[in-house]
PDB file of C-alpha atoms in Angstrom:
ATOM      1  CA  ASP A   6     -72.268  85.673   6.072  1.00 70.00           C
ATOM      2  CA  GLN A   7     -68.748  85.090   7.377  1.00 83.00           C
ATOM      3  CA  GLN A   8     -68.941  81.955   9.497  1.00 92.00           C
ATOM      4  CA  VAL A   9     -65.216  81.978  10.270  1.00 95.00           C
ATOM      5  CA  LYS A  10     -63.719  85.246  11.437  1.00 94.00           C
ATOM      6  CA  GLN A  11     -60.187  86.382  11.911  1.00 95.00           C
ATOM      7  CA  ASN A  12     -60.635  89.794  13.433  1.00 92.00           C
ATOM      8  CA  SER A  13     -56.991  90.821  13.385  1.00 94.00           C
ATOM      9  CA  PRO A  14     -55.926  91.569   9.807  1.00 93.00           C
ATOM     10  CA  SER A  15     -52.314  91.875  10.850  1.00 96.00           C
ATOM     11  CA  LEU A  16     -49.900  91.038  13.651  1.00 97.00           C
ATOM     12  CA  SER A  17     -46.259  91.980  14.204  1.00 98.00           C
ATOM     13  CA  VAL A  18     -44.031  89.991  16.528  1.00 98.00           C
ATOM     14  CA  GLN A  19     -40.351  90.118  17.397  1.00 98.00           C
ATOM     15  CA  GLU A  20     -38.263  87.148  16.324  1.00 97.00           C
ATOM     16  CA  GLY A  21     -38.028  84.566  19.094  1.00 97.00           C
ATOM     17  CA  ARG A  22     -41.254  85.648  20.769  1.00 98.00           C
ATOM     18  CA  ILE A  23     -44.624  83.919  20.632  1.00 98.00           C
ATOM     19  CA  SER A  24     -47.123  84.647  17.854  1.00 98.00           C
ATOM     20  CA  ILE A  25     -50.783  84.079  18.686  1.00 98.00           C
ATOM     21  CA  LEU A  26     -53.279  84.125  15.839  1.00 98.00           C
ATOM     22  CA  ASN A  27     -56.952  83.995  16.721  1.00 98.00           C
ATOM     23  CA  CYS A  28     -59.989  82.660  14.943  1.00 97.00           C
ATOM     24  CA  ASP A  29     -63.663  82.725  15.922  1.00 97.00           C
ATOM     25  CA  TYR A  30     -66.538  80.890  14.335  1.00 97.00           C
ATOM     26  CA  THR A  31     -70.287  81.145  14.551  1.00 96.00           C
ATOM     27  CA  ASN A  32     -71.490  77.704  13.498  1.00 94.00           C
ATOM     28  CA  SER A  33     -71.671  75.384  16.518  1.00 93.00           C
ATOM     29  CA  MET A  34     -71.754  72.406  14.137  1.00 93.00           C
ATOM     30  CA  PHE A  35     -68.128  72.930  13.126  1.00 94.00           C
ATOM     31  CA  ASP A  36     -66.003  70.067  14.407  1.00 94.00           C
ATOM     32  CA  TYR A  37     -62.909  70.172  12.204  1.00 94.00           C
ATOM     33  CA  PHE A  38     -60.478  73.034  11.999  1.00 95.00           C
ATOM     34  CA  LEU A  39     -57.419  73.654   9.890  1.00 95.00           C
ATOM     35  CA  TRP A  40     -54.793  76.347   9.552  1.00 97.00           C
ATOM     36  CA  TYR A  41     -53.201  77.225   6.235  1.00 96.00           C
ATOM     37  CA  LYS A  42     -50.234  79.500   5.611  1.00 97.00           C
ATOM     38  CA  LYS A  43     -49.864  81.600   2.500  1.00 94.00           C
ATOM     39  CA  TYR A  44     -46.795  83.365   1.159  1.00 95.00           C
ATOM     40  CA  PRO A  45     -47.172  86.158  -1.428  1.00 90.00           C
ATOM     41  CA  ALA A  46     -47.744  84.934  -4.985  1.00 86.00           C
ATOM     42  CA  GLU A  47     -48.175  81.357  -3.767  1.00 91.00           C
ATOM     43  CA  GLY A  48     -51.122  79.194  -2.865  1.00 92.00           C
ATOM     44  CA  PRO A  49     -51.967  78.354   0.739  1.00 94.00           C
ATOM     45  CA  THR A  50     -50.225  75.367   2.305  1.00 94.00           C
ATOM     46  CA  PHE A  51     -51.634  73.199   5.049  1.00 94.00           C
ATOM     47  CA  LEU A  52     -50.107  73.796   8.461  1.00 96.00           C
ATOM     48  CA  ILE A  53     -51.959  72.020  11.251  1.00 96.00           C
ATOM     49  CA  SER A  54     -55.431  70.763  12.125  1.00 94.00           C
ATOM     50  CA  ILE A  55     -57.560  69.834  15.103  1.00 95.00           C
ATOM     51  CA  SER A  56     -60.876  68.120  15.646  1.00 93.00           C
ATOM     52  CA  SER A  57     -63.328  68.869  18.407  1.00 92.00           C
ATOM     53  CA  ILE A  58     -62.475  65.717  20.340  1.00 92.00           C
ATOM     54  CA  LYS A  59     -59.237  67.449  21.321  1.00 93.00           C
ATOM     55  CA  ASP A  60     -58.507  70.873  22.739  1.00 94.00           C
ATOM     56  CA  LYS A  61     -54.885  71.017  21.700  1.00 97.00           C
ATOM     57  CA  ASN A  62     -52.710  69.740  18.882  1.00 96.00           C
ATOM     58  CA  GLU A  63     -49.010  70.326  18.630  1.00 97.00           C
ATOM     59  CA  ASP A  64     -46.576  70.029  15.740  1.00 96.00           C
ATOM     60  CA  GLY A  65     -43.115  71.341  16.403  1.00 97.00           C
ATOM     61  CA  ARG A  66     -43.252  75.106  16.923  1.00 98.00           C
ATOM     62  CA  PHE A  67     -46.949  75.204  16.046  1.00 98.00           C
ATOM     63  CA  THR A  68     -49.767  74.517  18.496  1.00 98.00           C
ATOM     64  CA  VAL A  69     -53.471  74.929  17.887  1.00 98.00           C
ATOM     65  CA  PHE A  70     -55.856  75.358  20.806  1.00 98.00           C
ATOM     66  CA  LEU A  71     -59.593  74.855  20.523  1.00 97.00           C
ATOM     67  CA  ASN A  72     -62.209  76.235  22.909  1.00 96.00           C
ATOM     68  CA  LYS A  73     -65.439  74.818  21.594  1.00 95.00           C
ATOM     69  CA  SER A  74     -67.673  76.474  24.167  1.00 95.00           C
ATOM     70  CA  ALA A  75     -66.304  79.869  23.167  1.00 96.00           C
ATOM     71  CA  LYS A  76     -66.234  78.923  19.476  1.00 96.00           C
ATOM     72  CA  HIS A  77     -62.660  80.067  19.391  1.00 97.00           C
ATOM     73  CA  LEU A  78     -59.368  78.639  18.272  1.00 96.00           C
ATOM     74  CA  SER A  79     -55.874  79.995  18.236  1.00 98.00           C
ATOM     75  CA  LEU A  80     -52.588  79.157  16.607  1.00 98.00           C
ATOM     76  CA  HIS A  81     -49.440  79.627  18.662  1.00 98.00           C
ATOM     77  CA  ILE A  82     -46.043  79.819  17.023  1.00 98.00           C
ATOM     78  CA  VAL A  83     -43.081  79.697  19.345  1.00 97.00           C
ATOM     79  CA  PRO A  84     -40.419  80.749  18.846  1.00 98.00           C
ATOM     80  CA  SER A  85     -41.417  82.920  15.897  1.00 98.00           C
ATOM     81  CA  GLN A  86     -39.004  83.100  12.997  1.00 98.00           C
ATOM     82  CA  PRO A  87     -38.765  85.579  10.096  1.00 97.00           C
ATOM     83  CA  GLY A  88     -39.709  82.759   7.706  1.00 97.00           C
ATOM     84  CA  ASP A  89     -43.050  82.526   9.483  1.00 98.00           C
ATOM     85  CA  SER A  90     -44.023  85.897   7.994  1.00 98.00           C
ATOM     86  CA  ALA A  91     -47.073  85.049   5.880  1.00 97.00           C
ATOM     87  CA  VAL A  92     -50.848  85.249   5.836  1.00 96.00           C
ATOM     88  CA  TYR A  93     -52.508  82.616   8.021  1.00 97.00           C
ATOM     89  CA  PHE A  94     -55.991  81.350   7.218  1.00 96.00           C
ATOM     90  CA  CYS A  95     -58.208  79.511   9.634  1.00 96.00           C
ATOM     91  CA  ALA A  96     -60.746  77.082   8.131  1.00 95.00           C
ATOM     92  CA  ALA A  97     -63.600  75.084   9.626  1.00 94.00           C
ATOM     93  CA  SER A  98     -65.927  72.304   8.611  1.00 92.00           C
ATOM     94  CA  ALA A  99     -68.860  70.493  10.190  1.00 92.00           C
ATOM     95  CA  ASP A 100     -67.874  67.104   8.864  1.00 84.00           C
ATOM     96  CA  GLN A 101     -65.183  65.163   7.099  1.00 79.00           C
ATOM     97  CA  THR A 102     -66.699  65.464   3.678  1.00 79.00           C
ATOM     98  CA  GLY A 103     -65.285  67.479   0.836  1.00 77.00           C
ATOM     99  CA  ALA A 104     -63.590  70.828   1.009  1.00 82.00           C
ATOM    100  CA  ASN A 105     -66.708  72.297  -0.560  1.00 83.00           C
ATOM    101  CA  ASN A 106     -67.940  72.356   3.038  1.00 85.00           C
ATOM    102  CA  LEU A 107     -64.805  74.052   4.347  1.00 89.00           C
ATOM    103  CA  PHE A 108     -65.170  77.699   5.331  1.00 92.00           C
ATOM    104  CA  PHE A 109     -62.168  79.998   5.393  1.00 93.00           C
ATOM    105  CA  GLY A 110     -61.502  83.105   7.445  1.00 94.00           C
ATOM    106  CA  THR A 111     -60.192  86.316   5.890  1.00 93.00           C
ATOM    107  CA  GLY A 112     -56.647  85.729   7.097  1.00 94.00           C
ATOM    108  CA  THR A 113     -54.157  87.385   9.432  1.00 96.00           C
ATOM    109  CA  ARG A 114     -50.901  88.742   8.054  1.00 96.00           C
ATOM    110  CA  LEU A 115     -48.082  87.865  10.428  1.00 98.00           C
ATOM    111  CA  THR A 116     -44.835  89.812  10.273  1.00 98.00           C
ATOM    112  CA  VAL A 117     -41.934  88.507  12.318  1.00 98.00           C
ATOM    113  CA  ILE A 118     -39.375  91.229  12.857  1.00 97.00           C
ATOM    114  CA  PRO A 119     -35.742  90.061  12.957  1.00 94.00           C
TER     115      PRO A 119
ATOM    116  CA  ASN B  23     -43.037  68.630 -10.510  1.00 48.00           C
ATOM    117  CA  ALA B  24     -45.590  66.994  -8.278  1.00 69.00           C
ATOM    118  CA  GLY B  25     -47.477  70.120  -7.207  1.00 91.00           C
ATOM    119  CA  VAL B  26     -50.754  71.613  -8.356  1.00 95.00           C
ATOM    120  CA  MET B  27     -50.064  73.572 -11.532  1.00 96.00           C
ATOM    121  CA  GLN B  28     -52.121  76.558 -12.535  1.00 97.00           C
ATOM    122  CA  ASN B  29     -51.757  78.655 -15.622  1.00 96.00           C
ATOM    123  CA  PRO B  30     -51.575  81.336 -16.562  1.00 97.00           C
ATOM    124  CA  ARG B  31     -50.249  83.085 -13.454  1.00 96.00           C
ATOM    125  CA  HIS B  32     -51.597  86.409 -14.648  1.00 97.00           C
ATOM    126  CA  LEU B  33     -54.402  87.028 -17.087  1.00 98.00           C
ATOM    127  CA  VAL B  34     -55.628  90.363 -18.330  1.00 98.00           C
ATOM    128  CA  ARG B  35     -58.939  90.544 -20.135  1.00 98.00           C
ATOM    129  CA  ARG B  36     -61.104  93.384 -21.373  1.00 97.00           C
ATOM    130  CA  ARG B  37     -64.720  93.527 -20.310  1.00 97.00           C
ATOM    131  CA  GLY B  38     -66.777  91.147 -22.407  1.00 97.00           C
ATOM    132  CA  GLN B  39     -63.942  88.771 -23.246  1.00 98.00           C
ATOM    133  CA  GLU B  40     -63.612  85.195 -22.075  1.00 98.00           C
ATOM    134  CA  ALA B  41     -61.158  83.975 -19.453  1.00 98.00           C
ATOM    135  CA  ARG B  42     -59.942  80.387 -19.266  1.00 98.00           C
ATOM    136  CA  LEU B  43     -58.051  79.257 -16.208  1.00 98.00           C
ATOM    137  CA  ARG B  44     -56.318  75.893 -16.140  1.00 98.00           C
ATOM    138  CA  CYS B  45     -55.420  73.588 -13.296  1.00 97.00           C
ATOM    139  CA  SER B  46     -53.531  70.313 -13.269  1.00 96.00           C
ATOM    140  CA  PRO B  47     -53.955  68.569  -9.914  1.00 95.00           C
ATOM    141  CA  MET B  48     -51.252  66.727  -8.084  1.00 93.00           C
ATOM    142  CA  LYS B  49     -50.506  63.302  -9.448  1.00 90.00           C
ATOM    143  CA  GLY B  50     -52.913  60.785  -7.992  1.00 88.00           C
ATOM    144  CA  HIS B  51     -55.445  63.408  -6.917  1.00 90.00           C
ATOM    145  CA  SER B  52     -58.893  63.127  -8.399  1.00 90.00           C
ATOM    146  CA  HIS B  53     -60.671  65.789  -6.321  1.00 92.00           C
ATOM    147  CA  VAL B  54     -60.365  69.345  -7.607  1.00 95.00           C
ATOM    148  CA  TYR B  55     -61.694  72.529  -6.064  1.00 95.00           C
ATOM    149  CA  TRP B  56     -61.748  76.085  -7.340  1.00 97.00           C
ATOM    150  CA  TYR B  57     -61.683  79.048  -4.977  1.00 96.00           C
ATOM    151  CA  ARG B  58     -61.813  82.784  -5.537  1.00 96.00           C
ATOM    152  CA  GLN B  59     -60.110  85.347  -3.365  1.00 93.00           C
ATOM    153  CA  LEU B  60     -61.146  88.956  -3.606  1.00 88.00           C
ATOM    154  CA  PRO B  61     -58.885  91.647  -2.136  1.00 80.00           C
ATOM    155  CA  GLU B  62     -58.907  91.636   1.685  1.00 76.00           C
ATOM    156  CA  GLU B  63     -61.185  88.618   1.748  1.00 81.00           C
ATOM    157  CA  GLY B  64     -60.790  84.944   2.458  1.00 85.00           C
ATOM    158  CA  LEU B  65     -61.014  82.077   0.040  1.00 91.00           C
ATOM    159  CA  LYS B  66     -64.515  81.485  -1.246  1.00 92.00           C
ATOM    160  CA  PHE B  67     -65.440  78.050  -2.526  1.00 93.00           C
ATOM    161  CA  MET B  68     -66.702  78.003  -6.092  1.00 96.00           C
ATOM    162  CA  VAL B  69     -66.896  74.471  -7.465  1.00 96.00           C
ATOM    163  CA  TYR B  70     -65.865  70.908  -6.621  1.00 95.00           C
ATOM    164  CA  LEU B  71     -65.144  68.427  -9.383  1.00 95.00           C
ATOM    165  CA  GLN B  72     -64.101  64.841  -9.554  1.00 92.00           C
ATOM    166  CA  LYS B  73     -62.977  63.427 -12.872  1.00 85.00           C
ATOM    167  CA  GLU B  74     -65.642  64.245 -15.481  1.00 86.00           C
ATOM    168  CA  ASN B  75     -68.199  65.099 -12.785  1.00 93.00           C
ATOM    169  CA  ILE B  76     -69.265  68.295 -11.091  1.00 95.00           C
ATOM    170  CA  ILE B  77     -69.949  67.344  -7.492  1.00 94.00           C
ATOM    171  CA  ASP B  78     -70.897  70.749  -6.103  1.00 94.00           C
ATOM    172  CA  GLU B  79     -71.128  74.039  -7.954  1.00 95.00           C
ATOM    173  CA  SER B  80     -73.079  75.889  -5.295  1.00 94.00           C
ATOM    174  CA  GLY B  81     -70.395  78.557  -4.894  1.00 93.00           C
ATOM    175  CA  MET B  82     -70.188  79.412  -8.552  1.00 95.00           C
ATOM    176  CA  PRO B  83     -72.329  82.155 -10.107  1.00 94.00           C
ATOM    177  CA  LYS B  84     -75.025  80.636 -12.300  1.00 91.00           C
ATOM    178  CA  GLU B  85     -74.339  82.999 -15.158  1.00 94.00           C
ATOM    179  CA  ARG B  86     -71.127  83.201 -17.186  1.00 97.00           C
ATOM    180  CA  PHE B  87     -69.119  80.742 -15.059  1.00 97.00           C
ATOM    181  CA  SER B  88     -68.521  77.104 -15.881  1.00 97.00           C
ATOM    182  CA  ALA B  89     -66.024  74.431 -14.897  1.00 97.00           C
ATOM    183  CA  GLU B  90     -64.971  71.073 -16.186  1.00 96.00           C
ATOM    184  CA  PHE B  91     -62.511  68.335 -15.326  1.00 95.00           C
ATOM    185  CA  PRO B  92     -62.254  66.054 -18.356  1.00 92.00           C
ATOM    186  CA  LYS B  93     -60.983  62.511 -18.290  1.00 88.00           C
ATOM    187  CA  GLU B  94     -57.813  63.666 -19.962  1.00 88.00           C
ATOM    188  CA  GLY B  95     -56.254  67.048 -19.361  1.00 89.00           C
ATOM    189  CA  PRO B  96     -56.506  69.800 -16.800  1.00 95.00           C
ATOM    190  CA  SER B  97     -59.517  71.214 -15.068  1.00 97.00           C
ATOM    191  CA  ILE B  98     -60.768  74.415 -16.701  1.00 97.00           C
ATOM    192  CA  LEU B  99     -62.596  77.306 -15.075  1.00 98.00           C
ATOM    193  CA  ARG B 100     -64.232  79.385 -17.766  1.00 98.00           C
ATOM    194  CA  ILE B 101     -65.618  82.874 -17.306  1.00 98.00           C
ATOM    195  CA  GLN B 102     -67.540  84.295 -20.219  1.00 97.00           C
ATOM    196  CA  GLN B 103     -68.133  87.988 -20.836  1.00 98.00           C
ATOM    197  CA  VAL B 104     -65.942  89.035 -17.936  1.00 97.00           C
ATOM    198  CA  VAL B 105     -66.797  92.108 -15.879  1.00 96.00           C
ATOM    199  CA  ARG B 106     -64.607  94.207 -13.591  1.00 95.00           C
ATOM    200  CA  GLY B 107     -66.031  92.439 -10.538  1.00 94.00           C
ATOM    201  CA  ASP B 108     -64.480  89.180 -11.763  1.00 96.00           C
ATOM    202  CA  SER B 109     -61.011  90.584 -11.051  1.00 96.00           C
ATOM    203  CA  ALA B 110     -59.609  88.352  -8.330  1.00 96.00           C
ATOM    204  CA  ALA B 111     -57.119  85.605  -7.580  1.00 96.00           C
ATOM    205  CA  TYR B 112     -58.453  82.194  -8.522  1.00 97.00           C
ATOM    206  CA  PHE B 113     -56.974  79.212  -6.742  1.00 96.00           C
ATOM    207  CA  CYS B 114     -57.246  75.593  -7.634  1.00 96.00           C
ATOM    208  CA  ALA B 115     -56.714  72.895  -5.026  1.00 95.00           C
ATOM    209  CA  SER B 116     -56.639  69.133  -5.172  1.00 94.00           C
ATOM    210  CA  SER B 117     -56.836  66.310  -2.689  1.00 90.00           C
ATOM    211  CA  GLN B 118     -56.402  62.591  -2.744  1.00 87.00           C
ATOM    212  CA  ASP B 119     -59.489  61.808  -0.720  1.00 84.00           C
ATOM    213  CA  ARG B 120     -62.748  63.590  -0.285  1.00 82.00           C
ATOM    214  CA  SER B 121     -62.214  64.576   3.351  1.00 79.00           C
ATOM    215  CA  ALA B 122     -60.699  68.032   3.674  1.00 75.00           C
ATOM    216  CA  TYR B 123     -59.621  67.106   7.177  1.00 76.00           C
ATOM    217  CA  ASN B 124     -57.978  63.743   6.587  1.00 77.00           C
ATOM    218  CA  SER B 125     -56.572  64.700   3.223  1.00 79.00           C
ATOM    219  CA  PRO B 126     -55.708  68.419   3.373  1.00 83.00           C
ATOM    220  CA  LEU B 127     -55.887  70.453   0.248  1.00 89.00           C
ATOM    221  CA  HIS B 128     -52.883  71.170  -1.936  1.00 93.00           C
ATOM    222  CA  PHE B 129     -53.194  74.534  -3.618  1.00 95.00           C
ATOM    223  CA  GLY B 130     -51.742  75.869  -6.812  1.00 96.00           C
ATOM    224  CA  ASN B 131     -50.135  79.305  -6.939  1.00 95.00           C
ATOM    225  CA  GLY B 132     -53.260  80.845  -8.386  1.00 96.00           C
ATOM    226  CA  THR B 133     -54.224  82.837 -11.447  1.00 97.00           C
ATOM    227  CA  ARG B 134     -54.628  86.549 -10.949  1.00 96.00           C
ATOM    228  CA  LEU B 135     -57.322  87.784 -13.303  1.00 97.00           C
ATOM    229  CA  THR B 136     -57.517  91.474 -14.073  1.00 97.00           C
ATOM    230  CA  VAL B 137     -60.428  92.799 -16.070  1.00 97.00           C
ATOM    231  CA  THR B 138     -59.861  96.192 -17.646  1.00 96.00           C
TER     232      THR B 138
END
């Protein structure tokens, strides 16, 4: 049972434009959300997070939006750069306990075209 | 090197053999997690360890799989009598605190296990 879903396996965007990666979840108890980025042959690296007390969190070119009523979050990257080409994983948790309670999506492969 | 170290990077085993995957967490991190990633799938939690203790092994198959994190040395994920379905990328991650939100995970580069 996939509680965190990333329905777009891939996304291609022109350099300089906005990339929007989407994530949906089914468990209404989820309150903490994280995005990880993964390059080929490397492990995922933490990118940005948000908790349900906020609907937006920004860090440089990266912004995460949370719509709790729709059980949906999105990651915006603007402007997109070729180095952003990677697989992006969304993850969600109901509490602040261990990562054993963190559920990952299947990932979206972003390709930024120079 | 302060990152999470996993070895080997690639491991090829024949059906029925044993696979041992090693993970050294980041310095100062006492929480270790193992994840498995099958092709076209996300990361699936397997086991959570904290020095010498298994905290949660609910994601790990009951048969053939075991994990340890001894007082000295790396964490080991052991798969006995491997089958083709065990072929996957296995990632280890560590964190300083228990909260995955306040203390995001640091991942190693993974071990890609191929069972022939």
